Amino acid sequence: MKLEARFKTSDNKLYTLDGAECAIYPETFESEKILGGQGSLPEGKGPFALSVRWTTVGLDDQSYNEEFLASFRDFLKQLEEDDRYVLIVPVADKNPSSAEEKSALTASMKHCARRLKDCASIVGFSVPEESSPEEFMEELRAKHQHYAFFSHNVNLLQDKSIVRF
């Protein structure tokens, strides 16, 4: 299932398709806490950041947490019904020390994106500092061309299509 873009990027900013700039809610919310009923979401329709830990999604293809991903998908589908939007912020809570581990982080988030592929509430993903940015964006763009990418990294922000958050 291919979703159409609902946002566009330019000059490190996020815009609706009609050209209105989108302010991203400044706080990042933890998906695990929200799904566990331990927190609330911001008011309003504007996009907000929702973190997802690498160890929660799964460290490798032998141990992906499909139960979590199914619950996460259900939550995101509810946001979609409410016309709300999120950007997914991967958290590398295990430090990848090698190129192989960095690729495993990317593979884990790619798997996460695959399981959430029909969730129109996702604006895109933040590029984890611990990954290879080029590999991360290339892998997720392969099946999710509509995703925007976000970063705090000054070097990545030289690419004006990456949104500062």
mmCIF file of C-alpha atoms in Angstrom:
data_model
loop_
_atom_site.group_PDB
_atom_site.id
_atom_site.type_symbol
_atom_site.label_atom_id
_atom_site.label_comp_id
_atom_site.label_asym_id
_atom_site.label_seq_id
_atom_site.Cartn_x
_atom_site.Cartn_y
_atom_site.Cartn_z
ATOM 1 C CA MET A 1 0.000 0.000 0.000
ATOM 2 C CA LYS A 2 1.498 3.293 -1.093
ATOM 3 C CA LEU A 3 0.457 6.397 0.830
ATOM 4 C CA GLU A 4 0.465 9.862 -0.647
ATOM 5 C CA ALA A 5 2.533 12.599 0.973
ATOM 6 C CA ARG A 6 0.577 14.896 3.273
ATOM 7 C CA PHE A 7 3.522 17.201 3.958
ATOM 8 C CA LYS A 8 6.446 18.673 2.095
ATOM 9 C CA THR A 9 9.810 20.007 3.197
ATOM 10 C CA SER A 10 11.872 23.004 2.185
ATOM 11 C CA ASP A 11 14.658 25.006 3.818
ATOM 12 C CA ASN A 12 14.721 22.644 6.819
ATOM 13 C CA LYS A 13 11.041 23.275 7.568
ATOM 14 C CA LEU A 14 7.875 21.210 7.349
ATOM 15 C CA TYR A 15 4.848 22.427 5.384
ATOM 16 C CA THR A 16 1.377 21.174 4.590
ATOM 17 C CA LEU A 17 0.775 20.556 0.903
ATOM 18 C CA ASP A 18 -1.041 23.898 0.674
ATOM 19 C CA GLY A 19 2.119 25.678 1.861
ATOM 20 C CA ALA A 20 1.346 26.403 5.528
ATOM 21 C CA GLU A 21 4.359 25.935 7.789
ATOM 22 C CA CYS A 22 3.905 23.271 10.489
ATOM 23 C CA ALA A 23 5.239 23.873 13.955
ATOM 24 C CA ILE A 24 6.308 20.625 15.593
ATOM 25 C CA TYR A 25 5.313 20.332 19.230
ATOM 26 C CA PRO A 26 8.568 20.863 21.190
ATOM 27 C CA GLU A 27 8.311 17.899 23.577
ATOM 28 C CA THR A 28 9.094 14.314 22.557
ATOM 29 C CA PHE A 29 6.695 11.718 23.947
ATOM 30 C CA GLU A 30 7.702 8.118 24.711
ATOM 31 C CA SER A 31 5.673 5.574 22.752
ATOM 32 C CA GLU A 32 6.183 2.878 25.374
ATOM 33 C CA LYS A 33 4.741 5.093 28.129
ATOM 34 C CA ILE A 34 1.848 6.319 25.996
ATOM 35 C CA LEU A 35 0.924 2.777 24.961
ATOM 36 C CA GLY A 36 1.183 1.725 28.604
ATOM 37 C CA GLY A 37 -1.303 4.414 29.640
ATOM 38 C CA GLN A 38 1.328 6.458 31.471
ATOM 39 C CA GLY A 39 0.966 9.843 29.886
ATOM 40 C CA SER A 40 -1.045 12.063 27.662
ATOM 41 C CA LEU A 41 -0.485 13.626 24.282
ATOM 42 C CA PRO A 42 -0.417 17.311 23.414
ATOM 43 C CA GLU A 43 -3.573 19.131 22.418
ATOM 44 C CA GLY A 44 -4.074 20.208 18.840
ATOM 45 C CA LYS A 45 -3.531 18.682 15.437
ATOM 46 C CA GLY A 46 0.074 19.765 14.869
ATOM 47 C CA PRO A 47 2.721 17.083 14.511
ATOM 48 C CA PHE A 48 4.469 15.874 17.631
ATOM 49 C CA ALA A 49 7.515 13.688 18.167
ATOM 50 C CA LEU A 50 7.045 10.139 19.432
ATOM 51 C CA SER A 51 10.139 8.201 20.454
ATOM 52 C CA VAL A 52 10.567 4.470 19.960
ATOM 53 C CA ARG A 53 13.469 2.599 21.540
ATOM 54 C CA TRP A 54 15.612 0.274 19.466
ATOM 55 C CA THR A 55 15.465 -2.399 22.183
ATOM 56 C CA THR A 56 11.660 -2.187 22.185
ATOM 57 C CA VAL A 57 11.370 -2.704 18.414
ATOM 58 C CA GLY A 58 14.057 -5.388 18.539
ATOM 59 C CA LEU A 59 17.785 -5.472 18.022
ATOM 60 C CA ASP A 60 17.827 -7.853 15.075
ATOM 61 C CA ASP A 61 15.567 -9.833 12.762
ATOM 62 C CA GLN A 62 15.552 -12.737 15.208
ATOM 63 C CA SER A 63 13.921 -10.760 17.995
ATOM 64 C CA TYR A 64 11.602 -8.075 16.611
ATOM 65 C CA ASN A 65 8.796 -7.285 19.027
ATOM 66 C CA GLU A 66 5.750 -7.867 16.825
ATOM 67 C CA GLU A 67 3.359 -7.472 19.762
ATOM 68 C CA PHE A 68 4.651 -3.962 20.455
ATOM 69 C CA LEU A 69 4.581 -3.081 16.754
ATOM 70 C CA ALA A 70 0.965 -4.264 16.431
ATOM 71 C CA SER A 71 -0.066 -2.133 19.423
ATOM 72 C CA PHE A 72 1.919 0.804 18.088
ATOM 73 C CA ARG A 73 0.164 0.456 14.720
ATOM 74 C CA ASP A 74 -3.272 0.402 16.401
ATOM 75 C CA PHE A 75 -2.349 3.570 18.309
ATOM 76 C CA LEU A 76 -1.145 5.313 15.138
ATOM 77 C CA LYS A 77 -4.295 4.296 13.265
ATOM 78 C CA GLN A 78 -6.346 5.940 16.037
ATOM 79 C CA LEU A 79 -4.286 9.120 15.623
ATOM 80 C CA GLU A 80 -5.012 8.929 11.902
ATOM 81 C CA GLU A 81 -8.759 8.811 12.605
ATOM 82 C CA ASP A 82 -8.318 11.885 14.809
ATOM 83 C CA ASP A 83 -6.382 13.655 12.001
ATOM 84 C CA ARG A 84 -3.217 13.837 14.149
ATOM 85 C CA TYR A 85 0.375 13.450 12.983
ATOM 86 C CA VAL A 86 3.632 12.207 14.455
ATOM 87 C CA LEU A 87 7.262 11.986 13.600
ATOM 88 C CA ILE A 88 8.972 8.860 14.851
ATOM 89 C CA VAL A 89 12.173 9.440 16.826
ATOM 90 C CA PRO A 90 14.324 6.287 17.037
ATOM 91 C CA VAL A 91 16.247 6.035 20.293
ATOM 92 C CA ALA A 92 19.403 3.942 20.207
ATOM 93 C CA ASP A 93 19.289 2.780 23.816
ATOM 94 C CA LYS A 94 22.048 0.303 22.965
ATOM 95 C CA ASN A 95 25.117 2.049 21.581
ATOM 96 C CA PRO A 96 25.990 0.638 18.140
ATOM 97 C CA SER A 97 29.792 0.501 18.136
ATOM 98 C CA SER A 98 30.371 -1.033 14.713
ATOM 99 C CA ALA A 99 29.131 -0.509 11.169
ATOM 100 C CA GLU A 100 27.296 -3.829 11.492
ATOM 101 C CA GLU A 101 25.433 -2.637 14.610
ATOM 102 C CA LYS A 102 24.606 0.687 12.933
ATOM 103 C CA SER A 103 23.114 -1.291 10.056
ATOM 104 C CA ALA A 104 21.158 -3.372 12.591
ATOM 105 C CA LEU A 105 19.693 -0.147 14.051
ATOM 106 C CA THR A 106 18.658 0.916 10.558
ATOM 107 C CA ALA A 107 17.218 -2.548 9.825
ATOM 108 C CA SER A 108 15.203 -2.441 13.050
ATOM 109 C CA MET A 109 13.677 0.946 12.203
ATOM 110 C CA LYS A 110 13.068 -0.193 8.621
ATOM 111 C CA HIS A 111 11.160 -3.168 10.037
ATOM 112 C CA CYS A 112 9.227 -0.793 12.302
ATOM 113 C CA ALA A 113 8.320 1.367 9.277
ATOM 114 C CA ARG A 114 7.236 -1.725 7.350
ATOM 115 C CA ARG A 115 4.866 -2.748 10.137
ATOM 116 C CA LEU A 116 3.429 0.777 10.213
ATOM 117 C CA LYS A 117 3.314 1.217 6.430
ATOM 118 C CA ASP A 118 -0.403 1.982 6.238
ATOM 119 C CA CYS A 119 -0.388 4.603 9.003
ATOM 120 C CA ALA A 120 -1.009 7.962 7.345
ATOM 121 C CA SER A 121 -0.458 9.641 10.724
ATOM 122 C CA ILE A 122 3.335 9.255 10.312
ATOM 123 C CA VAL A 123 5.030 12.306 8.840
ATOM 124 C CA GLY A 124 8.429 10.618 8.864
ATOM 125 C CA PHE A 125 11.395 9.573 10.969
ATOM 126 C CA SER A 126 14.169 11.383 12.767
ATOM 127 C CA VAL A 127 17.603 10.244 11.598
ATOM 128 C CA PRO A 128 19.382 8.639 14.577
ATOM 129 C CA GLU A 129 22.797 10.124 15.336
ATOM 130 C CA GLU A 130 24.058 6.584 15.930
ATOM 131 C CA SER A 131 23.230 5.382 12.408
ATOM 132 C CA SER A 132 24.719 6.014 9.017
ATOM 133 C CA PRO A 133 22.410 8.854 7.915
ATOM 134 C CA GLU A 134 22.667 8.071 4.203
ATOM 135 C CA GLU A 135 21.946 4.373 4.734
ATOM 136 C CA PHE A 136 19.083 5.124 7.134
ATOM 137 C CA MET A 137 17.299 7.504 4.768
ATOM 138 C CA GLU A 138 17.941 5.327 1.713
ATOM 139 C CA GLU A 139 16.565 2.214 3.416
ATOM 140 C CA LEU A 140 13.396 3.921 4.670
ATOM 141 C CA ARG A 141 12.806 5.843 1.428
ATOM 142 C CA ALA A 142 12.838 2.615 -0.576
ATOM 143 C CA LYS A 143 9.248 1.846 0.480
ATOM 144 C CA HIS A 144 8.203 5.138 2.088
ATOM 145 C CA GLN A 145 8.915 7.933 -0.370
ATOM 146 C CA HIS A 146 6.358 10.143 1.364
ATOM 147 C CA TYR A 147 8.343 10.267 4.627
ATOM 148 C CA ALA A 148 10.043 13.461 5.697
ATOM 149 C CA PHE A 149 13.292 13.148 7.638
ATOM 150 C CA PHE A 150 14.156 15.164 10.727
ATOM 151 C CA SER A 151 17.382 15.929 12.560
ATOM 152 C CA HIS A 152 19.177 18.132 15.082
ATOM 153 C CA ASN A 153 22.505 17.413 13.366
ATOM 154 C CA VAL A 154 23.922 20.595 11.843
ATOM 155 C CA ASN A 155 25.783 18.606 9.175
ATOM 156 C CA LEU A 156 22.623 16.827 8.045
ATOM 157 C CA LEU A 157 20.731 20.114 7.959
ATOM 158 C CA GLN A 158 22.915 21.231 5.071
ATOM 159 C CA ASP A 159 20.449 19.102 3.099
ATOM 160 C CA LYS A 160 17.531 21.564 3.010
ATOM 161 C CA SER A 161 15.011 18.717 2.643
ATOM 162 C CA ILE A 162 15.775 17.497 6.174
ATOM 163 C CA VAL A 163 13.612 19.218 8.771
ATOM 164 C CA ARG A 164 15.167 20.797 11.853
ATOM 165 C CA PHE A 165 13.460 19.747 15.059
#
